Amino acid sequence: MIRLENINKIYGSNDVETCALKNINLNVDPGEFISIMGPSGCGKSTLLNLLGMLDNPTSGDYFFDKQCISQLPERKIANVRKKNISFIFQNYNLIDELSVLENIELPLLYQKISPRQRKIRITEVLEQMNIAHRANHMPQQLSGGQQQRVAVARALSTKPRVILADEPTGNLDSKNGDNVMELLKSLNDRGTTILMVTHSQYHAEYANRIINLFDGKIITQDANAIVKHYV
Ligand SMILES: Nc1ncnc2c1ncn2[C@@H]1O[C@H](COP(=O)(O)OP(=O)(O)OP(=O)(O)O)[C@@H](O)[C@H]1O
Ligand SMILES: [Mg+2]
């Protein structure tokens, strides 16, 4: 479903250049659950942003459903993204001025989903995430764990094929962190492809493959069973 070929990403101006990703090659099959690990600054978020089409590589090709994304105009890229991909972030990224319900509704509005369909989808994910009783609260009135459940609900409302999660449990205590991991696991069991950045070996092992990045390069990408064997 996803293929990265010889991807390089260089940030910088004339004086300082940072080579954030170096010659990345990666295949992702539908239904995979992949964890991305590595030290701070090694390029994990950069990789996730490229996968999410929020940023362009400096060189190399990105294929999504065999279509070369790098060659599409920005408007078409946005359409592929909206139709297929959702994000979950460490700091939830909810909009403080909008209620829980309105936050979840936002990506549906972008997709021009009808009011009736929006209502059905919102009710569905509010219940799935067990936050229906907080629908009219503002994000600041919720605990961190509840805010992340809203962020997961928002990510699910568009029924994405791919979820990209950047340290989704990074700000949560272990119980809420484990809850979010169980949610991601159950989505993956029902077919959603997941790529997740994490610093937690324990949470990484929910995945069926663990990619280790170091200094912008993929150093290992093992099936989780093999990784476990060596731990
Ligand atoms: N917008 C930017 N402009 C310039 N350099 C950047 C930018 N974003 C990231 N970098 C650099 O690229 C490298 C990779 O950054 P990235 O954010 O991908 O790391 P990370 O693995 O996600 O780290 P962390 O675990 O701390 O989140 C770093 O050296 C960083 O300083
Ligand atoms: Mg990061």
Tab-separated table of C-alpha atoms and ligand atoms in Angstrom:
chain	number	residue	atom	x	y	z
A	1	MET	CA	0.000	0.000	0.000
A	2	ILE	CA	2.873	2.355	0.895
A	3	ARG	CA	6.331	2.300	-0.644
A	4	LEU	CA	9.182	4.694	0.052
A	5	GLU	CA	12.123	4.563	-2.340
A	6	ASN	CA	15.459	6.194	-1.528
A	7	ILE	CA	13.873	8.972	0.493
A	8	ASN	CA	16.115	11.780	1.743
A	9	LYS	CA	15.014	14.777	3.755
A	10	ILE	CA	17.327	17.722	4.290
A	11	TYR	CA	16.208	20.657	6.416
A	12	GLY	CA	18.002	23.917	6.441
A	13	SER	CA	19.161	27.185	5.118
A	14	ASN	CA	22.396	28.046	3.348
A	15	ASP	CA	24.539	27.933	6.484
A	16	VAL	CA	23.104	24.972	8.457
A	17	GLU	CA	21.820	21.801	6.871
A	18	THR	CA	20.337	18.871	8.760
A	19	CYS	CA	20.025	15.583	6.967
A	20	ALA	CA	16.976	14.261	8.851
A	21	LEU	CA	16.359	11.154	6.701
A	22	LYS	CA	18.946	9.264	4.676
A	23	ASN	CA	18.101	6.835	1.913
A	24	ILE	CA	14.934	5.422	3.483
A	25	ASN	CA	13.382	2.393	1.778
A	26	LEU	CA	10.186	1.050	3.266
A	27	ASN	CA	7.220	-1.096	2.230
A	28	VAL	CA	4.015	-1.130	4.231
A	29	ASP	CA	1.347	-3.743	3.494
A	30	PRO	CA	-2.341	-3.135	4.244
A	31	GLY	CA	-3.216	-4.220	7.787
A	32	GLU	CA	0.308	-3.899	9.199
A	33	PHE	CA	0.976	-2.416	12.631
A	34	ILE	CA	4.455	-0.895	12.669
A	35	SER	CA	6.283	0.754	15.564
A	36	ILE	CA	9.024	3.285	14.859
A	37	MET	CA	11.672	3.676	17.559
A	38	GLY	CA	14.975	5.489	18.001
A	39	PRO	CA	16.673	8.265	19.994
A	40	SER	CA	15.472	11.875	20.042
A	41	GLY	CA	16.315	13.697	16.813
A	42	CYS	CA	16.819	10.539	14.724
A	43	GLY	CA	14.027	11.467	12.292
A	44	LYS	CA	10.938	9.639	13.552
A	45	SER	CA	8.534	12.594	13.335
A	46	THR	CA	10.041	13.653	10.019
A	47	LEU	CA	9.337	10.167	8.645
A	48	LEU	CA	5.776	10.186	9.967
A	49	ASN	CA	5.111	13.651	8.500
A	50	LEU	CA	6.348	12.485	5.096
A	51	LEU	CA	4.201	9.352	5.304
A	52	GLY	CA	1.249	11.606	6.168
A	53	MET	CA	1.957	13.821	3.152
A	54	LEU	CA	2.317	16.851	5.418
A	55	ASP	CA	5.813	17.423	4.107
A	56	ASN	CA	7.772	16.556	0.956
A	57	PRO	CA	11.016	14.616	0.732
A	58	THR	CA	14.081	16.424	-0.641
A	59	SER	CA	14.597	13.463	-2.962
A	60	GLY	CA	13.185	9.986	-3.492
A	61	ASP	CA	9.723	8.672	-4.310
A	62	TYR	CA	6.626	8.008	-2.224
A	63	PHE	CA	4.063	5.588	-3.663
A	64	PHE	CA	0.594	5.259	-2.130
A	65	ASP	CA	-1.585	2.551	-3.742
A	66	LYS	CA	1.067	2.408	-6.481
A	67	GLN	CA	0.514	6.106	-7.279
A	68	CYS	CA	3.616	8.299	-7.127
A	69	ILE	CA	2.645	11.024	-4.660
A	70	SER	CA	5.743	13.142	-5.288
A	71	GLN	CA	4.467	13.882	-8.803
A	72	LEU	CA	0.928	14.945	-7.881
A	73	PRO	CA	-0.215	18.549	-7.494
A	74	GLU	CA	-0.815	19.717	-3.903
A	75	ARG	CA	-4.617	19.621	-4.262
A	76	LYS	CA	-4.599	15.957	-5.315
A	77	ILE	CA	-2.166	15.052	-2.529
A	78	ALA	CA	-4.559	16.661	-0.033
A	79	ASN	CA	-7.394	14.520	-1.422
A	80	VAL	CA	-5.424	11.277	-1.113
A	81	ARG	CA	-4.527	12.261	2.454
A	82	LYS	CA	-8.068	13.215	3.482
A	83	LYS	CA	-9.495	9.995	2.057
A	84	ASN	CA	-6.980	7.631	3.601
A	85	ILE	CA	-4.965	8.983	6.519
A	86	SER	CA	-5.591	10.205	10.072
A	87	PHE	CA	-3.165	11.450	12.731
A	88	ILE	CA	-2.894	11.085	16.491
A	89	PHE	CA	-0.307	13.199	18.335
A	90	GLN	CA	1.390	13.127	21.725
A	91	ASN	CA	-0.186	16.434	22.776
A	92	TYR	CA	-3.652	15.478	21.429
A	93	ASN	CA	-3.839	18.610	19.173
A	94	LEU	CA	-7.491	19.269	19.971
A	95	ILE	CA	-8.866	22.732	19.271
A	96	ASP	CA	-9.501	24.394	22.639
A	97	GLU	CA	-12.290	26.652	21.351
A	98	LEU	CA	-14.334	23.702	20.038
A	99	SER	CA	-16.309	21.184	22.091
A	100	VAL	CA	-15.506	17.471	22.014
A	101	LEU	CA	-18.277	16.919	19.475
A	102	GLU	CA	-17.131	19.811	17.253
A	103	ASN	CA	-13.521	18.604	17.335
A	104	ILE	CA	-14.633	15.198	16.091
A	105	GLU	CA	-16.872	16.802	13.472
A	106	LEU	CA	-14.108	18.927	11.948
A	107	PRO	CA	-12.452	16.341	9.648
A	108	LEU	CA	-15.934	15.276	8.490
A	109	LEU	CA	-16.700	18.869	7.497
A	110	TYR	CA	-13.441	18.971	5.519
A	111	GLN	CA	-14.610	15.847	3.714
A	112	LYS	CA	-17.984	17.459	2.983
A	113	ILE	CA	-19.884	14.602	4.653
A	114	SER	CA	-23.627	15.313	4.913
A	115	PRO	CA	-25.044	16.496	8.286
A	116	ARG	CA	-26.983	13.250	8.683
A	117	GLN	CA	-23.934	11.065	8.033
A	118	ARG	CA	-21.834	13.288	10.325
A	119	LYS	CA	-24.264	12.754	13.160
A	120	ILE	CA	-24.191	8.970	12.682
A	121	ARG	CA	-20.384	8.830	12.547
A	122	ILE	CA	-19.939	11.118	15.571
A	123	THR	CA	-22.385	9.115	17.697
A	124	GLU	CA	-20.607	5.916	16.663
A	125	VAL	CA	-17.082	7.025	17.624
A	126	LEU	CA	-18.181	8.810	20.810
A	127	GLU	CA	-19.609	5.501	21.971
A	128	GLN	CA	-16.712	3.448	20.709
A	129	MET	CA	-14.292	5.652	22.679
A	130	ASN	CA	-16.576	5.777	25.721
A	131	ILE	CA	-16.758	9.575	25.846
A	132	ALA	CA	-20.381	10.188	24.801
A	133	HIS	CA	-21.097	11.682	28.246
A	134	ARG	CA	-18.445	14.375	27.563
A	135	ALA	CA	-19.640	15.347	24.059
A	136	ASN	CA	-20.426	18.954	24.988
A	137	HIS	CA	-17.394	19.543	27.209
A	138	MET	CA	-14.438	21.632	26.117
A	139	PRO	CA	-11.054	19.826	25.792
A	140	GLN	CA	-9.569	21.704	28.789
A	141	GLN	CA	-12.285	20.239	31.016
A	142	LEU	CA	-11.065	16.696	30.312
A	143	SER	CA	-8.226	14.597	31.710
A	144	GLY	CA	-5.253	13.747	29.484
A	145	GLY	CA	-6.547	10.224	28.955
A	146	GLN	CA	-9.983	11.531	27.965
A	147	GLN	CA	-8.451	14.113	25.602
A	148	GLN	CA	-6.475	11.387	23.871
A	149	ARG	CA	-9.646	9.300	23.529
A	150	VAL	CA	-11.269	12.310	21.818
A	151	ALA	CA	-8.230	12.593	19.537
A	152	VAL	CA	-8.550	8.889	18.656
A	153	ALA	CA	-12.298	9.391	18.050
A	154	ARG	CA	-11.526	12.320	15.747
A	155	ALA	CA	-8.978	10.179	13.885
A	156	LEU	CA	-11.550	7.383	13.483
A	157	SER	CA	-14.506	9.501	12.394
A	158	THR	CA	-13.363	9.543	8.755
A	159	LYS	CA	-12.808	5.742	8.722
A	160	PRO	CA	-9.169	6.077	7.626
A	161	ARG	CA	-7.244	3.189	6.097
A	162	VAL	CA	-4.050	4.398	7.756
A	163	ILE	CA	-3.478	5.880	11.215
A	164	LEU	CA	-0.201	7.676	11.890
A	165	ALA	CA	0.451	8.162	15.594
A	166	ASP	CA	3.387	10.208	16.956
A	167	GLU	CA	4.013	9.109	20.548
A	168	PRO	CA	0.277	8.741	21.254
A	169	THR	CA	0.950	7.495	24.790
A	170	GLY	CA	3.840	9.871	25.547
A	171	ASN	CA	1.819	12.167	27.827
A	172	LEU	CA	-0.310	9.500	29.469
A	173	ASP	CA	0.086	7.493	32.675
A	174	SER	CA	0.550	3.771	32.186
A	175	LYS	CA	-3.138	2.845	32.593
A	176	ASN	CA	-4.372	5.421	30.048
A	177	GLY	CA	-1.409	4.605	27.814
A	178	ASP	CA	-2.311	0.928	27.855
A	179	ASN	CA	-5.941	1.828	27.058
A	180	VAL	CA	-4.907	3.774	23.965
A	181	MET	CA	-2.686	0.874	22.873
A	182	GLU	CA	-5.575	-1.575	23.282
A	183	LEU	CA	-7.729	0.729	21.141
A	184	LEU	CA	-5.091	0.908	18.421
A	185	LYS	CA	-4.649	-2.857	18.569
A	186	SER	CA	-8.378	-3.470	18.166
A	187	LEU	CA	-8.513	-1.065	15.197
A	188	ASN	CA	-5.600	-2.910	13.650
A	189	ASP	CA	-7.368	-6.234	14.248
A	190	ARG	CA	-10.250	-4.849	12.185
A	191	GLY	CA	-7.919	-3.952	9.322
A	192	THR	CA	-6.644	-0.400	9.902
A	193	THR	CA	-2.973	0.015	9.020
A	194	ILE	CA	-1.052	1.706	11.845
A	195	LEU	CA	2.365	3.331	12.008
A	196	MET	CA	3.253	4.530	15.493
A	197	VAL	CA	6.278	6.348	16.902
A	198	THR	CA	7.004	5.382	20.502
A	199	HIS	CA	9.792	5.510	23.064
A	200	SER	CA	8.254	2.603	24.974
A	201	GLN	CA	9.577	-0.868	24.126
A	202	TYR	CA	6.524	-2.294	25.881
A	203	HIS	CA	4.096	-0.352	23.675
A	204	ALA	CA	6.232	-0.963	20.569
A	205	GLU	CA	5.617	-4.670	20.995
A	206	TYR	CA	1.913	-4.285	20.237
A	207	ALA	CA	3.068	-3.977	16.619
A	208	ASN	CA	3.889	-6.778	14.215
A	209	ARG	CA	7.050	-4.986	13.037
A	210	ILE	CA	9.470	-2.652	14.797
A	211	ILE	CA	11.573	-0.215	12.790
A	212	ASN	CA	14.646	1.204	14.514
A	213	LEU	CA	15.890	4.543	13.204
A	214	PHE	CA	19.293	5.985	14.030
A	215	ASP	CA	20.662	9.236	12.692
A	216	GLY	CA	18.132	9.352	9.840
A	217	LYS	CA	18.659	5.752	8.718
A	218	ILE	CA	16.657	2.566	9.209
A	219	ILE	CA	19.031	0.250	11.041
A	220	THR	CA	16.679	-2.682	11.633
A	221	GLN	CA	13.116	-3.558	10.702
A	222	ASP	CA	12.356	-6.883	12.257
A	223	ALA	CA	9.199	-8.869	12.705
A	224	ASN	CA	8.221	-8.335	16.308
A	225	ALA	CA	8.619	-12.027	17.179
A	226	ILE	CA	12.317	-11.815	16.290
A	227	VAL	CA	12.781	-8.608	18.244
A	228	LYS	CA	11.165	-10.198	21.293
A	229	HIS	CA	13.490	-13.157	20.995
A	230	TYR	CA	16.540	-10.922	21.484
A	231	VAL	CA	15.114	-8.687	24.254
B	1	LIG	N1	11.418	22.106	10.611
B	1	LIG	C1	12.690	21.773	10.836
B	1	LIG	N2	13.706	22.574	10.444
B	1	LIG	C2	14.994	22.214	10.617
B	1	LIG	N3	15.378	21.060	11.183
B	1	LIG	C3	14.420	20.214	11.600
B	1	LIG	C4	13.027	20.523	11.451
B	1	LIG	N4	12.309	19.474	11.946
B	1	LIG	C5	13.204	18.588	12.396
B	1	LIG	N5	14.474	19.017	12.187
B	1	LIG	C6	15.719	18.278	12.509
B	1	LIG	O1	15.653	16.994	11.918
B	1	LIG	C7	16.119	15.990	12.790
B	1	LIG	C8	15.038	14.950	13.018
B	1	LIG	O2	13.971	15.540	13.758
B	1	LIG	P1	12.654	14.740	14.189
B	1	LIG	O3	11.718	15.727	14.755
B	1	LIG	O4	12.194	13.938	13.038
B	1	LIG	O5	13.239	13.783	15.325
B	1	LIG	P2	12.474	12.729	16.263
B	1	LIG	O6	13.124	11.411	16.037
B	1	LIG	O7	11.001	12.811	16.045
B	1	LIG	O8	12.849	13.248	17.731
B	1	LIG	P3	11.977	13.231	19.107
B	1	LIG	O9	12.061	11.827	19.660
B	1	LIG	O10	12.698	14.194	19.992
B	1	LIG	O11	10.581	13.663	18.789
B	1	LIG	C9	16.579	16.716	14.049
B	1	LIG	O12	17.983	16.899	13.983
B	1	LIG	C10	15.845	18.025	14.006
B	1	LIG	O13	16.597	19.039	14.632
B	2	MG	MG	9.390	13.445	17.241
